Coordinates of C-alpha atoms in Angstrom, one line a residue:
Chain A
X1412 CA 76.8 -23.2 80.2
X1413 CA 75.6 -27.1 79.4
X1414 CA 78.1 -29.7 79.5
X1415 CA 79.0 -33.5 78.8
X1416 CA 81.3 -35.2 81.0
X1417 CA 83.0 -39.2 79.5
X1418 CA 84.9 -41.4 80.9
X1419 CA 88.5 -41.1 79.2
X1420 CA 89.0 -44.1 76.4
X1421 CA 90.4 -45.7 75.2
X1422 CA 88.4 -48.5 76.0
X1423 CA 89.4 -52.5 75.2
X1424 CA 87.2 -55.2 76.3
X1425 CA 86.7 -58.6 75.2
X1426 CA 84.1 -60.3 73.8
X1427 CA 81.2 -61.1 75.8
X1428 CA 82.6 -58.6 78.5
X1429 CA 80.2 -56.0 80.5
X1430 CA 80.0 -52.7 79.0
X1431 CA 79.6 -49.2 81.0
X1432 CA 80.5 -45.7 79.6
X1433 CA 79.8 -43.4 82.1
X1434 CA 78.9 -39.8 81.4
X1435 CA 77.1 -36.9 83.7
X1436 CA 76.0 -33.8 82.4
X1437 CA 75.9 -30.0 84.1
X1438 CA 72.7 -28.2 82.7
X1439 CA 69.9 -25.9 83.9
X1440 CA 66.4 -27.0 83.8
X1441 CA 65.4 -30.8 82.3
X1442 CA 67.3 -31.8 79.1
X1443 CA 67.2 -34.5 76.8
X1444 CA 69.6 -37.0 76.7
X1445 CA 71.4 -38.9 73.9
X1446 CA 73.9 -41.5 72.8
X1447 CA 75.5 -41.1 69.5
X1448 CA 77.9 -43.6 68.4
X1449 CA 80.1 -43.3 65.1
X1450 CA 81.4 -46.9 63.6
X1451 CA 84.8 -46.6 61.4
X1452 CA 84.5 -44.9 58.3
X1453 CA 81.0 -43.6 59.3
X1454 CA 79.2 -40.5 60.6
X1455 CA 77.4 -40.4 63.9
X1456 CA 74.2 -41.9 64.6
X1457 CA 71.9 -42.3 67.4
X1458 CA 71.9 -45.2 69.5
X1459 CA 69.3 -44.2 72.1
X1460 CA 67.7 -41.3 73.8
X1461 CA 65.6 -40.6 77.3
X1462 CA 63.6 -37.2 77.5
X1463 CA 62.9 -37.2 81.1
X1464 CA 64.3 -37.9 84.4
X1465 CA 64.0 -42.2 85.1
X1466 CA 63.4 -43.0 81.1
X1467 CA 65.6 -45.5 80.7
X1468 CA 66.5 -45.1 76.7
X1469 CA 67.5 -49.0 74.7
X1470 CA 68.9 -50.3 71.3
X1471 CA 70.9 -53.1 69.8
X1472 CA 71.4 -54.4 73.7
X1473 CA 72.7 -51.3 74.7
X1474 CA 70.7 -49.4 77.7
X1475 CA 71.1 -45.6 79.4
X1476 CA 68.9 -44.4 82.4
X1477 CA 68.4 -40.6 82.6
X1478 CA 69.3 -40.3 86.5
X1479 CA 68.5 -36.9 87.5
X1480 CA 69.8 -37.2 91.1
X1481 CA 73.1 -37.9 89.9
X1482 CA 73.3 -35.9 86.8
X1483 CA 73.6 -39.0 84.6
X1484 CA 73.2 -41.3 82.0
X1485 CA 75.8 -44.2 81.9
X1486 CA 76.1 -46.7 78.8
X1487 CA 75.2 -50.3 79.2
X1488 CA 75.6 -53.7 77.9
X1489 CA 76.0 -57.0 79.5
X1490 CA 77.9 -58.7 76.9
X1491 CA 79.6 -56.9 74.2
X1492 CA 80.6 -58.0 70.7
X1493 CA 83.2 -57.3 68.1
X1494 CA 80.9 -55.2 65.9
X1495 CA 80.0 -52.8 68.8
X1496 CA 83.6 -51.3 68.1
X1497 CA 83.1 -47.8 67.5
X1498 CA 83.5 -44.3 69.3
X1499 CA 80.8 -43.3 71.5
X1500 CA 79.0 -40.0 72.2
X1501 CA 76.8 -39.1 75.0
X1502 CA 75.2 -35.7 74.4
X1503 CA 72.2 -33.8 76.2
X1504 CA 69.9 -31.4 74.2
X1505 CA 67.5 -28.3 76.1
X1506 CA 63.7 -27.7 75.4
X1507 CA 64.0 -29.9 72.5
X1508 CA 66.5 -28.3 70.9
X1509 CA 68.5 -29.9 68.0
X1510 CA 71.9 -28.0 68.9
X1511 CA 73.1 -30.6 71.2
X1512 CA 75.8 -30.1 73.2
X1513 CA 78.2 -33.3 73.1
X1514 CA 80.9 -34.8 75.1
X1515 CA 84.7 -36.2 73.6
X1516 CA 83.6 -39.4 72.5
X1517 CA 84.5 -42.7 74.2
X1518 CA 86.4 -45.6 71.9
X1519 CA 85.8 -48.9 72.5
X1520 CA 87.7 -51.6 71.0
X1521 CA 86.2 -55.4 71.7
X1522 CA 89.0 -57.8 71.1
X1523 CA 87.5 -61.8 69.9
Chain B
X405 CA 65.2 -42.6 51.3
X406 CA 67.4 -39.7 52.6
X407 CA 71.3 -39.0 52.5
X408 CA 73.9 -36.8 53.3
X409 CA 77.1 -36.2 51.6
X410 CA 80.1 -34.7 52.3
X411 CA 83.6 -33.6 50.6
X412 CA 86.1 -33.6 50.4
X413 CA 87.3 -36.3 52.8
X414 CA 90.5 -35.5 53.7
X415 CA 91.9 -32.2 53.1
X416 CA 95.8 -31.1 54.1
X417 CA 96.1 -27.4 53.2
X418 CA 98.7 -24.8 54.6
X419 CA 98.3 -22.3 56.7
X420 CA 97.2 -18.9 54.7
X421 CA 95.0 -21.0 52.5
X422 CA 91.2 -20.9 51.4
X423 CA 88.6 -23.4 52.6
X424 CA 85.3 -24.8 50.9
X425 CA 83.7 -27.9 52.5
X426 CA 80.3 -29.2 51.0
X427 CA 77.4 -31.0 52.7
X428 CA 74.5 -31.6 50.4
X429 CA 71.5 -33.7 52.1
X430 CA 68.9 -35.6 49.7
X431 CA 65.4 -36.8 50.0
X432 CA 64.0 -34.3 52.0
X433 CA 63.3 -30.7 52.0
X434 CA 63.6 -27.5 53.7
X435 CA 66.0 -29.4 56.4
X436 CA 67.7 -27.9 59.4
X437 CA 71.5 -27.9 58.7
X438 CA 74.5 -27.8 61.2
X439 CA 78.2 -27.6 61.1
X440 CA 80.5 -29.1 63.9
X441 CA 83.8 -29.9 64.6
X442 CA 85.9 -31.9 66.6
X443 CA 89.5 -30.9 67.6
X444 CA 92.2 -33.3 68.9
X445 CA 90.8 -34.1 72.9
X446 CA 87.8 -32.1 72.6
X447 CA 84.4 -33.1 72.0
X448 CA 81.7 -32.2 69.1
X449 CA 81.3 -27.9 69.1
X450 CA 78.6 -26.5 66.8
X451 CA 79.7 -23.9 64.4
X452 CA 76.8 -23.1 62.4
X453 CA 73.4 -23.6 62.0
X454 CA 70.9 -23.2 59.6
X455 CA 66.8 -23.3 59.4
X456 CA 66.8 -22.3 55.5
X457 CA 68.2 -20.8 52.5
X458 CA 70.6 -17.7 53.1
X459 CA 70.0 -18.1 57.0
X460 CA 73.3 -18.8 59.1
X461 CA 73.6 -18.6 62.9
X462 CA 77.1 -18.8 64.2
X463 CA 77.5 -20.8 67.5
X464 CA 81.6 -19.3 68.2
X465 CA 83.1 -16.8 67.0
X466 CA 86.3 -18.4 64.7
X467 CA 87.8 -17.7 61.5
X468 CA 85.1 -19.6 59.5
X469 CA 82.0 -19.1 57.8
X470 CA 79.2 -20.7 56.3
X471 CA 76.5 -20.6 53.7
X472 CA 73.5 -22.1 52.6
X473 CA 72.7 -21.0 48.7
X474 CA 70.2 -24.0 48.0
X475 CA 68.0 -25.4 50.0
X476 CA 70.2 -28.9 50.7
X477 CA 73.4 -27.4 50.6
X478 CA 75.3 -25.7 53.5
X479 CA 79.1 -24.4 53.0
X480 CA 81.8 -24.8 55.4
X481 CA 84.7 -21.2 54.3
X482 CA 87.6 -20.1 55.6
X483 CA 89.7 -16.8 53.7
X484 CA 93.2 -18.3 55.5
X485 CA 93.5 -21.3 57.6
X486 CA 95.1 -21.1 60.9
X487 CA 96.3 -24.3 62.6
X488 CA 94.0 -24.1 64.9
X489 CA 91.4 -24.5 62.1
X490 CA 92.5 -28.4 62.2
X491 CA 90.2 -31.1 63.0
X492 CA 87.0 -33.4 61.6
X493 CA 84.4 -31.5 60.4
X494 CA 81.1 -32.9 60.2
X495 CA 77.7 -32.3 58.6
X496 CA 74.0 -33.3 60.2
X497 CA 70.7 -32.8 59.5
X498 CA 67.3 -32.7 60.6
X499 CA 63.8 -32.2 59.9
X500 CA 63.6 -29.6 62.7
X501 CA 61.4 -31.4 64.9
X502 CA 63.0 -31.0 68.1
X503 CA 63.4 -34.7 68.5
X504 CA 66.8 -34.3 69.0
X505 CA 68.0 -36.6 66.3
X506 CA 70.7 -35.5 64.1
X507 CA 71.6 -37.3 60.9
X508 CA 75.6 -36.9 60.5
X509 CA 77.8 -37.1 57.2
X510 CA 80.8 -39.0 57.3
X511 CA 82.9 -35.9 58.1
X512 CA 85.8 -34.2 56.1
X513 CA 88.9 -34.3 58.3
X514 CA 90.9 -31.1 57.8
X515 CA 95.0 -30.8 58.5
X516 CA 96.5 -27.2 58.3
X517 CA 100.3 -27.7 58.1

């Protein structure tokens, strides 16, 4: 079956510090991919999506591009701040499908 | 605007015991409604879906169950709790779409002792 593949966190940077998260996927077909993230005390929300292979999906400074050749769709951002703190979820979804399958979640600390 | 709710919390309950978590979504109607869980180490499963009132779809088979009586509310139950029934449960939404996007609750995190 579809799965989601993190990097293993924790993860503690500093501020102003590149970001990457990596994550691959194993699915059949074309999927739609996603990254959730859940700040303390809160439920998950998206952060940004790409439905097709080379979309490159953006938000709040944070970038993903939906690499098809190399199953994967790594988290990005060049400088990092102490409010981007938060557990993050990359997750892939089939025919537009709501029952998305998720990976373990990533936690990033970002120290001042 | 629309929100999602869920209770309790926290929840420590010994083994044997019933279960009833609550997820009630306002500001929108006839929503798609999903159950997951997260154990210790493992990412996000789906339990239980729903696409309207009285209709559930089990994802695993486990020792829970769910129900949907109203339209915005969707039911997390258990008979007894095994400790393997431990770990965040968490509510989501959507407007069934297929755009993917899920709108989450702030889970109830569930320790069977």
């Amino acid at each position: 079956g579809d799965s989601v593949t993190q990097m293993e966190g924790p993860v503690t940077l500093s501020e102003e510090a590149f970001l990457t998260i990596n994550c691959t996927y194993t699915a059949t077909g074309y999927p739609s991919l996603f990254w959730y993230v859940q700040y303390p005390g809160e439920g998950l929300q998206l952060l940004l999506k790409a439905t097709k292979a080379d979309d490159k999906g953006s938000n709040k400074g944070f970038e993903a591009t939906y690499r098809k050749e190399t199953t994967s769709f790594h988290l990005e951002k060049g400088s990092v701040q102490v409010s981007d703190s938060a557990v993050y979820f990359c997750a892939l979804g089939q025919g537009g499908s709501e029952k998305l399958v998720f990976g373990k979640g990533t936690k990033l600390t970002v120290n001042p | 605007s629309q929100t999602i709710h869920q209770w309790p919390a926290t929840l420590v309950q010994p083994v044997g015991s019933p279960l009833s978590l609550e997820c009630t979504v306002e500001g929108t109607s006839n929503p798609n409604l999903y159950w997951y869980r997260q154990a210790a180490g493992r990412g996000l499963q789906l339990l239980f879906y729903s696409v309207g009132i009285g209709q559930i779809s089990s994802e695993v088979p486990q020792n829970l169950s769910a129900s949907r009586p109203q339209d915005r509310q969707f039911i997390l139950s258990s008979k007894k709790l095994l400790l393997s029934d431990s770990g965040f449960y968490l509510c989501a939404w959507t407007v069934g779409m297929n755009t993917g996007e899920l709108f989450f609750g702030e889970g109830s995190r569930l320790t069977v002792l």
